Amino acid sequence: DARAATAFERVLSPKVLAFAAVAAVAALFLQRSDRPSPYRDSLTSESAFVDGCWLNPATQRWEPPAPWNPDYRVAEKAGLLRRVPRSRLAASGSGRRR
């Protein structure tokens, strides 16, 4: 019968192709969300370190690099920049902790 679809035509039907596309996108999404993100983990990890931190003489707190701050530039020239755990950093330019 000329109207009977072959197996090849059934596979390439719009319904089957749409279902396969949705399944492929879902599989990729689930596969990516399973793996831990090194970037996300580095931002939330308490053991993460930040390079170039300086001890602010005004607040006596470790702050992240702040090249616009004159005190930071003095500490940089004096070689006083350190690698500090993210948990010990204060927010740059304020007295509150991050």
PDB file of N, CA and C in Angstrom:
ATOM      1  N   ASP A   1       0.844  -1.177   0.000  1.00  0.00           N
ATOM      2  CA  ASP A   1       0.000   0.000   0.000  1.00  0.00           C
ATOM      3  C   ASP A   1       0.892   1.243   0.000  1.00  0.00           C
ATOM      4  N   ALA A   2       0.617   2.181  -0.858  1.00  0.00           N
ATOM      5  CA  ALA A   2       1.430   3.390  -1.011  1.00  0.00           C
ATOM      6  C   ALA A   2       1.270   4.312   0.186  1.00  0.00           C
ATOM      7  N   ARG A   3       0.172   4.187   0.900  1.00  0.00           N
ATOM      8  CA  ARG A   3      -0.085   5.084   2.029  1.00  0.00           C
ATOM      9  C   ARG A   3       0.538   4.586   3.326  1.00  0.00           C
ATOM     10  N   ALA A   4       0.990   3.386   3.359  1.00  0.00           N
ATOM     11  CA  ALA A   4       1.596   2.855   4.577  1.00  0.00           C
ATOM     12  C   ALA A   4       2.978   3.496   4.760  1.00  0.00           C
ATOM     13  N   ALA A   5       3.231   4.008   5.947  1.00  0.00           N
ATOM     14  CA  ALA A   5       4.500   4.678   6.225  1.00  0.00           C
ATOM     15  C   ALA A   5       5.568   3.632   6.512  1.00  0.00           C
ATOM     16  N   THR A   6       6.726   3.877   5.992  1.00  0.00           N
ATOM     17  CA  THR A   6       7.847   2.991   6.275  1.00  0.00           C
ATOM     18  C   THR A   6       8.407   3.325   7.647  1.00  0.00           C
ATOM     19  N   ALA A   7       9.233   2.473   8.177  1.00  0.00           N
ATOM     20  CA  ALA A   7       9.849   2.712   9.488  1.00  0.00           C
ATOM     21  C   ALA A   7      10.668   3.996   9.466  1.00  0.00           C
ATOM     22  N   PHE A   8      11.332   4.250   8.353  1.00  0.00           N
ATOM     23  CA  PHE A   8      12.149   5.467   8.223  1.00  0.00           C
ATOM     24  C   PHE A   8      11.272   6.717   8.290  1.00  0.00           C
ATOM     25  N   GLU A   9      10.127   6.663   7.618  1.00  0.00           N
ATOM     26  CA  GLU A   9       9.223   7.815   7.634  1.00  0.00           C
ATOM     27  C   GLU A   9       8.627   8.030   9.018  1.00  0.00           C
ATOM     28  N   ARG A  10       8.369   6.945   9.760  1.00  0.00           N
ATOM     29  CA  ARG A  10       7.841   7.067  11.115  1.00  0.00           C
ATOM     30  C   ARG A  10       8.873   7.743  12.026  1.00  0.00           C
ATOM     31  N   VAL A  11      10.136   7.375  11.852  1.00  0.00           N
ATOM     32  CA  VAL A  11      11.186   7.963  12.689  1.00  0.00           C
ATOM     33  C   VAL A  11      11.326   9.455  12.410  1.00  0.00           C
ATOM     34  N   LEU A  12      11.154   9.856  11.182  1.00  0.00           N
ATOM     35  CA  LEU A  12      11.308  11.269  10.826  1.00  0.00           C
ATOM     36  C   LEU A  12      10.021  12.067  10.904  1.00  0.00           C
ATOM     37  N   SER A  13       8.990  11.529  11.513  1.00  0.00           N
ATOM     38  CA  SER A  13       7.739  12.272  11.624  1.00  0.00           C
ATOM     39  C   SER A  13       7.934  13.443  12.589  1.00  0.00           C
ATOM     40  N   PRO A  14       7.187  14.513  12.424  1.00  0.00           N
ATOM     41  CA  PRO A  14       7.338  15.686  13.300  1.00  0.00           C
ATOM     42  C   PRO A  14       7.135  15.369  14.781  1.00  0.00           C
ATOM     43  N   LYS A  15       6.189  14.492  15.112  1.00  0.00           N
ATOM     44  CA  LYS A  15       5.954  14.146  16.506  1.00  0.00           C
ATOM     45  C   LYS A  15       7.187  13.495  17.124  1.00  0.00           C
ATOM     46  N   VAL A  16       7.767  12.545  16.413  1.00  0.00           N
ATOM     47  CA  VAL A  16       8.923  11.825  16.937  1.00  0.00           C
ATOM     48  C   VAL A  16      10.125  12.752  17.045  1.00  0.00           C
ATOM     49  N   LEU A  17      10.334  13.599  16.053  1.00  0.00           N
ATOM     50  CA  LEU A  17      11.463  14.538  16.103  1.00  0.00           C
ATOM     51  C   LEU A  17      11.301  15.547  17.241  1.00  0.00           C
ATOM     52  N   ALA A  18      10.082  16.045  17.475  1.00  0.00           N
ATOM     53  CA  ALA A  18       9.854  16.984  18.572  1.00  0.00           C
ATOM     54  C   ALA A  18      10.099  16.302  19.914  1.00  0.00           C
ATOM     55  N   PHE A  19       9.616  15.087  20.075  1.00  0.00           N
ATOM     56  CA  PHE A  19       9.829  14.342  21.315  1.00  0.00           C
ATOM     57  C   PHE A  19      11.324  14.103  21.545  1.00  0.00           C
ATOM     58  N   ALA A  20      12.052  13.743  20.488  1.00  0.00           N
ATOM     59  CA  ALA A  20      13.486  13.486  20.612  1.00  0.00           C
ATOM     60  C   ALA A  20      14.234  14.768  20.988  1.00  0.00           C
ATOM     61  N   ALA A  21      13.828  15.897  20.435  1.00  0.00           N
ATOM     62  CA  ALA A  21      14.487  17.165  20.753  1.00  0.00           C
ATOM     63  C   ALA A  21      14.256  17.538  22.213  1.00  0.00           C
ATOM     64  N   VAL A  22      13.021  17.379  22.693  1.00  0.00           N
ATOM     65  CA  VAL A  22      12.715  17.698  24.090  1.00  0.00           C
ATOM     66  C   VAL A  22      13.474  16.752  25.012  1.00  0.00           C
ATOM     67  N   ALA A  23      13.529  15.477  24.676  1.00  0.00           N
ATOM     68  CA  ALA A  23      14.248  14.505  25.495  1.00  0.00           C
ATOM     69  C   ALA A  23      15.743  14.819  25.534  1.00  0.00           C
ATOM     70  N   ALA A  24      16.312  15.230  24.399  1.00  0.00           N
ATOM     71  CA  ALA A  24      17.745  15.559  24.350  1.00  0.00           C
ATOM     72  C   ALA A  24      18.056  16.782  25.207  1.00  0.00           C
ATOM     73  N   VAL A  25      17.222  17.807  25.138  1.00  0.00           N
ATOM     74  CA  VAL A  25      17.437  19.014  25.947  1.00  0.00           C
ATOM     75  C   VAL A  25      17.309  18.677  27.430  1.00  0.00           C
ATOM     76  N   ALA A  26      16.324  17.881  27.795  1.00  0.00           N
ATOM     77  CA  ALA A  26      16.145  17.489  29.191  1.00  0.00           C
ATOM     78  C   ALA A  26      17.342  16.675  29.683  1.00  0.00           C
ATOM     79  N   ALA A  27      17.838  15.770  28.858  1.00  0.00           N
ATOM     80  CA  ALA A  27      18.990  14.956  29.241  1.00  0.00           C
ATOM     81  C   ALA A  27      20.228  15.824  29.448  1.00  0.00           C
ATOM     82  N   LEU A  28      20.446  16.785  28.566  1.00  0.00           N
ATOM     83  CA  LEU A  28      21.596  17.683  28.720  1.00  0.00           C
ATOM     84  C   LEU A  28      21.469  18.530  29.982  1.00  0.00           C
ATOM     85  N   PHE A  29      20.281  19.020  30.256  1.00  0.00           N
ATOM     86  CA  PHE A  29      20.064  19.831  31.456  1.00  0.00           C
ATOM     87  C   PHE A  29      20.335  19.006  32.713  1.00  0.00           C
ATOM     88  N   LEU A  30      19.794  17.810  32.755  1.00  0.00           N
ATOM     89  CA  LEU A  30      19.987  16.965  33.931  1.00  0.00           C
ATOM     90  C   LEU A  30      21.444  16.550  34.085  1.00  0.00           C
ATOM     91  N   GLN A  31      22.118  16.301  32.985  1.00  0.00           N
ATOM     92  CA  GLN A  31      23.522  15.900  33.046  1.00  0.00           C
ATOM     93  C   GLN A  31      24.374  17.049  33.582  1.00  0.00           C
ATOM     94  N   ARG A  32      24.120  18.256  33.139  1.00  0.00           N
ATOM     95  CA  ARG A  32      24.908  19.411  33.588  1.00  0.00           C
ATOM     96  C   ARG A  32      24.628  19.760  35.034  1.00  0.00           C
ATOM     97  N   SER A  33      23.394  19.597  35.503  1.00  0.00           N
ATOM     98  CA  SER A  33      23.086  19.963  36.885  1.00  0.00           C
ATOM     99  C   SER A  33      23.605  18.923  37.868  1.00  0.00           C
ATOM    100  N   ASP A  34      23.933  17.727  37.405  1.00  0.00           N
ATOM    101  CA  ASP A  34      24.482  16.684  38.267  1.00  0.00           C
ATOM    102  C   ASP A  34      25.912  16.989  38.688  1.00  0.00           C
ATOM    103  N   ARG A  35      26.682  17.543  37.770  1.00  0.00           N
ATOM    104  CA  ARG A  35      28.095  17.804  38.050  1.00  0.00           C
ATOM    105  C   ARG A  35      28.255  19.047  38.897  1.00  0.00           C
ATOM    106  N   PRO A  36      29.120  19.023  39.880  1.00  0.00           N
ATOM    107  CA  PRO A  36      29.365  20.241  40.654  1.00  0.00           C
ATOM    108  C   PRO A  36      30.135  21.252  39.804  1.00  0.00           C
ATOM    109  N   SER A  37      29.802  22.490  39.969  1.00  0.00           N
ATOM    110  CA  SER A  37      30.467  23.550  39.222  1.00  0.00           C
ATOM    111  C   SER A  37      31.670  24.047  40.014  1.00  0.00           C
ATOM    112  N   PRO A  38      32.871  23.981  39.461  1.00  0.00           N
ATOM    113  CA  PRO A  38      34.030  24.482  40.200  1.00  0.00           C
ATOM    114  C   PRO A  38      33.923  25.979  40.479  1.00  0.00           C
ATOM    115  N   TYR A  39      33.309  26.736  39.572  1.00  0.00           N
ATOM    116  CA  TYR A  39      33.169  28.171  39.789  1.00  0.00           C
ATOM    117  C   TYR A  39      32.220  28.444  40.951  1.00  0.00           C
ATOM    118  N   ARG A  40      31.051  27.784  40.945  1.00  0.00           N
ATOM    119  CA  ARG A  40      30.076  27.996  42.003  1.00  0.00           C
ATOM    120  C   ARG A  40      30.647  27.550  43.347  1.00  0.00           C
ATOM    121  N   ASP A  41      31.354  26.416  43.362  1.00  0.00           N
ATOM    122  CA  ASP A  41      31.935  25.920  44.608  1.00  0.00           C
ATOM    123  C   ASP A  41      33.014  26.853  45.127  1.00  0.00           C
ATOM    124  N   SER A  42      33.770  27.471  44.240  1.00  0.00           N
ATOM    125  CA  SER A  42      34.838  28.364  44.702  1.00  0.00           C
ATOM    126  C   SER A  42      34.259  29.626  45.329  1.00  0.00           C
ATOM    127  N   LEU A  43      33.048  30.012  44.921  1.00  0.00           N
ATOM    128  CA  LEU A  43      32.442  31.211  45.498  1.00  0.00           C
ATOM    129  C   LEU A  43      31.812  30.938  46.850  1.00  0.00           C
ATOM    130  N   THR A  44      31.376  29.708  47.081  1.00  0.00           N
ATOM    131  CA  THR A  44      30.678  29.408  48.324  1.00  0.00           C
ATOM    132  C   THR A  44      31.534  28.650  49.322  1.00  0.00           C
ATOM    133  N   SER A  45      32.653  28.137  48.900  1.00  0.00           N
ATOM    134  CA  SER A  45      33.474  27.317  49.783  1.00  0.00           C
ATOM    135  C   SER A  45      34.158  28.187  50.830  1.00  0.00           C
ATOM    136  N   GLU A  46      34.095  27.731  52.079  1.00  0.00           N
ATOM    137  CA  GLU A  46      34.745  28.471  53.159  1.00  0.00           C
ATOM    138  C   GLU A  46      36.267  28.351  53.068  1.00  0.00           C
ATOM    139  N   SER A  47      36.747  27.304  52.410  1.00  0.00           N
ATOM    140  CA  SER A  47      38.190  27.109  52.335  1.00  0.00           C
ATOM    141  C   SER A  47      38.808  27.835  51.136  1.00  0.00           C
ATOM    142  N   ALA A  48      37.984  28.519  50.343  1.00  0.00           N
ATOM    143  CA  ALA A  48      38.501  29.227  49.176  1.00  0.00           C
ATOM    144  C   ALA A  48      39.360  30.410  49.626  1.00  0.00           C
ATOM    145  N   PHE A  49      40.420  30.643  48.889  1.00  0.00           N
ATOM    146  CA  PHE A  49      41.333  31.735  49.210  1.00  0.00           C
ATOM    147  C   PHE A  49      41.238  32.813  48.145  1.00  0.00           C
ATOM    148  N   VAL A  50      41.534  34.037  48.538  1.00  0.00           N
ATOM    149  CA  VAL A  50      41.557  35.177  47.630  1.00  0.00           C
ATOM    150  C   VAL A  50      42.964  35.760  47.669  1.00  0.00           C
ATOM    151  N   ASP A  51      43.566  35.898  46.491  1.00  0.00           N
ATOM    152  CA  ASP A  51      44.918  36.456  46.394  1.00  0.00           C
ATOM    153  C   ASP A  51      44.871  37.984  46.375  1.00  0.00           C
ATOM    154  N   GLY A  52      45.923  38.600  46.861  1.00  0.00           N
ATOM    155  CA  GLY A  52      46.066  40.052  46.778  1.00  0.00           C
ATOM    156  C   GLY A  52      45.297  40.813  47.840  1.00  0.00           C
ATOM    157  N   CYS A  53      44.953  40.173  48.938  1.00  0.00           N
ATOM    158  CA  CYS A  53      44.207  40.858  49.999  1.00  0.00           C
ATOM    159  C   CYS A  53      45.149  41.712  50.841  1.00  0.00           C
ATOM    160  N   TRP A  54      44.581  42.689  51.481  1.00  0.00           N
ATOM    161  CA  TRP A  54      45.386  43.607  52.269  1.00  0.00           C
ATOM    162  C   TRP A  54      44.695  43.901  53.589  1.00  0.00           C
ATOM    163  N   LEU A  55      45.490  44.201  54.596  1.00  0.00           N
ATOM    164  CA  LEU A  55      44.971  44.555  55.912  1.00  0.00           C
ATOM    165  C   LEU A  55      44.743  46.060  55.931  1.00  0.00           C
ATOM    166  N   ASN A  56      43.494  46.454  55.980  1.00  0.00           N
ATOM    167  CA  ASN A  56      43.141  47.869  55.966  1.00  0.00           C
ATOM    168  C   ASN A  56      43.550  48.487  57.299  1.00  0.00           C
ATOM    169  N   PRO A  57      44.433  49.489  57.292  1.00  0.00           N
ATOM    170  CA  PRO A  57      44.888  50.069  58.555  1.00  0.00           C
ATOM    171  C   PRO A  57      43.784  50.816  59.309  1.00  0.00           C
ATOM    172  N   ALA A  58      42.779  51.297  58.601  1.00  0.00           N
ATOM    173  CA  ALA A  58      41.709  52.042  59.262  1.00  0.00           C
ATOM    174  C   ALA A  58      40.749  51.119  60.014  1.00  0.00           C
ATOM    175  N   THR A  59      40.471  49.952  59.455  1.00  0.00           N
ATOM    176  CA  THR A  59      39.494  49.052  60.074  1.00  0.00           C
ATOM    177  C   THR A  59      40.139  47.830  60.721  1.00  0.00           C
ATOM    178  N   GLN A  60      41.425  47.595  60.458  1.00  0.00           N
ATOM    179  CA  GLN A  60      42.140  46.408  60.933  1.00  0.00           C
ATOM    180  C   GLN A  60      41.454  45.112  60.477  1.00  0.00           C
ATOM    181  N   ARG A  61      40.910  45.128  59.247  1.00  0.00           N
ATOM    182  CA  ARG A  61      40.281  43.950  58.664  1.00  0.00           C
ATOM    183  C   ARG A  61      40.914  43.646  57.318  1.00  0.00           C
ATOM    184  N   TRP A  62      40.911  42.341  56.985  1.00  0.00           N
ATOM    185  CA  TRP A  62      41.393  41.934  55.673  1.00  0.00           C
ATOM    186  C   TRP A  62      40.328  42.267  54.644  1.00  0.00           C
ATOM    187  N   GLU A  63      40.762  42.883  53.543  1.00  0.00           N
ATOM    188  CA  GLU A  63      39.834  43.278  52.494  1.00  0.00           C
ATOM    189  C   GLU A  63      40.330  42.750  51.156  1.00  0.00           C
ATOM    190  N   PRO A  64      39.401  42.539  50.214  1.00  0.00           N
ATOM    191  CA  PRO A  64      39.806  42.092  48.886  1.00  0.00           C
ATOM    192  C   PRO A  64      40.566  43.200  48.158  1.00  0.00           C
ATOM    193  N   PRO A  65      41.242  42.871  47.076  1.00  0.00           N
ATOM    194  CA  PRO A  65      41.998  43.894  46.340  1.00  0.00           C
ATOM    195  C   PRO A  65      41.122  45.098  45.994  1.00  0.00           C
ATOM    196  N   ALA A  66      41.667  46.287  46.210  1.00  0.00           N
ATOM    197  CA  ALA A  66      40.955  47.545  45.937  1.00  0.00           C
ATOM    198  C   ALA A  66      41.944  48.534  45.328  1.00  0.00           C
ATOM    199  N   PRO A  67      42.268  48.381  44.039  1.00  0.00           N
ATOM    200  CA  PRO A  67      43.304  49.232  43.431  1.00  0.00           C
ATOM    201  C   PRO A  67      42.970  50.722  43.423  1.00  0.00           C
ATOM    202  N   TRP A  68      41.727  51.090  43.645  1.00  0.00           N
ATOM    203  CA  TRP A  68      41.349  52.506  43.674  1.00  0.00           C
ATOM    204  C   TRP A  68      41.641  53.150  45.037  1.00  0.00           C
ATOM    205  N   ASN A  69      41.918  52.331  46.039  1.00  0.00           N
ATOM    206  CA  ASN A  69      42.145  52.828  47.392  1.00  0.00           C
ATOM    207  C   ASN A  69      43.627  53.176  47.572  1.00  0.00           C
ATOM    208  N   PRO A  70      43.929  54.395  48.011  1.00  0.00           N
ATOM    209  CA  PRO A  70      45.337  54.774  48.185  1.00  0.00           C
ATOM    210  C   PRO A  70      46.070  53.903  49.215  1.00  0.00           C
ATOM    211  N   ASP A  71      45.373  53.488  50.277  1.00  0.00           N
ATOM    212  CA  ASP A  71      46.006  52.618  51.281  1.00  0.00           C
ATOM    213  C   ASP A  71      46.366  51.265  50.679  1.00  0.00           C
ATOM    214  N   TYR A  72      45.523  50.766  49.782  1.00  0.00           N
ATOM    215  CA  TYR A  72      45.816  49.498  49.105  1.00  0.00           C
ATOM    216  C   TYR A  72      47.076  49.634  48.245  1.00  0.00           C
ATOM    217  N   ARG A  73      47.174  50.747  47.531  1.00  0.00           N
ATOM    218  CA  ARG A  73      48.357  50.949  46.669  1.00  0.00           C
ATOM    219  C   ARG A  73      49.634  51.024  47.502  1.00  0.00           C
ATOM    220  N   VAL A  74      49.560  51.630  48.687  1.00  0.00           N
ATOM    221  CA  VAL A  74      50.726  51.683  49.584  1.00  0.00           C
ATOM    222  C   VAL A  74      51.100  50.273  50.030  1.00  0.00           C
ATOM    223  N   ALA A  75      50.089  49.479  50.421  1.00  0.00           N
ATOM    224  CA  ALA A  75      50.340  48.101  50.858  1.00  0.00           C
ATOM    225  C   ALA A  75      50.899  47.261  49.709  1.00  0.00           C
ATOM    226  N   GLU A  76      50.426  47.521  48.500  1.00  0.00           N
ATOM    227  CA  GLU A  76      50.910  46.781  47.327  1.00  0.00           C
ATOM    228  C   GLU A  76      52.386  47.086  47.067  1.00  0.00           C
ATOM    229  N   LYS A  77      52.739  48.359  47.132  1.00  0.00           N
ATOM    230  CA  LYS A  77      54.138  48.739  46.905  1.00  0.00           C
ATOM    231  C   LYS A  77      55.051  48.204  47.995  1.00  0.00           C
ATOM    232  N   ALA A  78      54.516  48.089  49.222  1.00  0.00           N
ATOM    233  CA  ALA A  78      55.313  47.586  50.343  1.00  0.00           C
ATOM    234  C   ALA A  78      55.365  46.057  50.372  1.00  0.00           C
ATOM    235  N   GLY A  79      54.634  45.410  49.475  1.00  0.00           N
ATOM    236  CA  GLY A  79      54.634  43.953  49.427  1.00  0.00           C
ATOM    237  C   GLY A  79      53.843  43.315  50.558  1.00  0.00           C
ATOM    238  N   LEU A  80      52.791  43.978  51.011  1.00  0.00           N
ATOM    239  CA  LEU A  80      52.013  43.483  52.144  1.00  0.00           C
ATOM    240  C   LEU A  80      50.755  42.725  51.734  1.00  0.00           C
ATOM    241  N   LEU A  81      50.591  42.426  50.453  1.00  0.00           N
ATOM    242  CA  LEU A  81      49.413  41.695  49.991  1.00  0.00           C
ATOM    243  C   LEU A  81      49.568  40.221  50.348  1.00  0.00           C
ATOM    244  N   ARG A  82      48.473  39.595  50.744  1.00  0.00           N
ATOM    245  CA  ARG A  82      48.496  38.202  51.191  1.00  0.00           C
ATOM    246  C   ARG A  82      47.368  37.406  50.555  1.00  0.00           C
ATOM    247  N   ARG A  83      47.464  36.095  50.702  1.00  0.00           N
ATOM    248  CA  ARG A  83      46.403  35.174  50.297  1.00  0.00           C
ATOM    249  C   ARG A  83      45.597  34.857  51.556  1.00  0.00           C
ATOM    250  N   VAL A  84      44.299  35.207  51.544  1.00  0.00           N
ATOM    251  CA  VAL A  84      43.480  35.131  52.744  1.00  0.00           C
ATOM    252  C   VAL A  84      42.238  34.264  52.460  1.00  0.00           C
ATOM    253  N   PRO A  85      41.802  33.444  53.446  1.00  0.00           N
ATOM    254  CA  PRO A  85      40.550  32.696  53.263  1.00  0.00           C
ATOM    255  C   PRO A  85      39.380  33.657  53.052  1.00  0.00           C
ATOM    256  N   ARG A  86      38.500  33.302  52.148  1.00  0.00           N
ATOM    257  CA  ARG A  86      37.353  34.159  51.831  1.00  0.00           C
ATOM    258  C   ARG A  86      36.523  34.463  53.074  1.00  0.00           C
ATOM    259  N   SER A  87      36.459  33.528  54.007  1.00  0.00           N
ATOM    260  CA  SER A  87      35.643  33.727  55.211  1.00  0.00           C
ATOM    261  C   SER A  87      36.182  34.843  56.106  1.00  0.00           C
ATOM    262  N   ARG A  88      37.441  35.219  55.964  1.00  0.00           N
ATOM    263  CA  ARG A  88      38.031  36.277  56.810  1.00  0.00           C
ATOM    264  C   ARG A  88      37.960  37.653  56.172  1.00  0.00           C
ATOM    265  N   LEU A  89      37.424  37.752  54.961  1.00  0.00           N
ATOM    266  CA  LEU A  89      37.396  39.040  54.271  1.00  0.00           C
ATOM    267  C   LEU A  89      36.238  39.910  54.715  1.00  0.00           C
ATOM    268  N   ALA A  90      36.511  41.196  54.825  1.00  0.00           N
ATOM    269  CA  ALA A  90      35.461  42.187  55.039  1.00  0.00           C
ATOM    270  C   ALA A  90      35.095  42.735  53.662  1.00  0.00           C
ATOM    271  N   ALA A  91      33.911  43.260  53.534  1.00  0.00           N
ATOM    272  CA  ALA A  91      33.519  43.883  52.274  1.00  0.00           C
ATOM    273  C   ALA A  91      34.373  45.111  52.066  1.00  0.00           C
ATOM    274  N   SER A  92      34.891  45.285  50.879  1.00  0.00           N
ATOM    275  CA  SER A  92      35.768  46.412  50.592  1.00  0.00           C
ATOM    276  C   SER A  92      35.029  47.722  50.714  1.00  0.00           C
ATOM    277  N   GLY A  93      35.595  48.630  51.490  1.00  0.00           N
ATOM    278  CA  GLY A  93      35.035  49.961  51.594  1.00  0.00           C
ATOM    279  C   GLY A  93      33.963  50.099  52.666  1.00  0.00           C
ATOM    280  N   SER A  94      33.701  49.049  53.434  1.00  0.00           N
ATOM    281  CA  SER A  94      32.710  49.171  54.506  1.00  0.00           C
ATOM    282  C   SER A  94      33.191  48.374  55.717  1.00  0.00           C
ATOM    283  N   GLY A  95      32.544  48.588  56.838  1.00  0.00           N
ATOM    284  CA  GLY A  95      32.932  47.901  58.047  1.00  0.00           C
ATOM    285  C   GLY A  95      32.226  46.563  58.252  1.00  0.00           C
ATOM    286  N   ARG A  96      31.296  46.187  57.374  1.00  0.00           N
ATOM    287  CA  ARG A  96      30.580  44.935  57.591  1.00  0.00           C
ATOM    288  C   ARG A  96      31.272  43.781  56.901  1.00  0.00           C
ATOM    289  N   ARG A  97      31.047  42.583  57.418  1.00  0.00           N
ATOM    290  CA  ARG A  97      31.663  41.382  56.834  1.00  0.00           C
ATOM    291  C   ARG A  97      30.834  40.901  55.670  1.00  0.00           C
ATOM    292  N   ARG A  98      31.500  40.200  54.776  1.00  0.00           N
ATOM    293  CA  ARG A  98      30.838  39.622  53.613  1.00  0.00           C
ATOM    294  C   ARG A  98      30.016  38.430  53.975  1.00  0.00           C
TER     295      ARG A  98
END
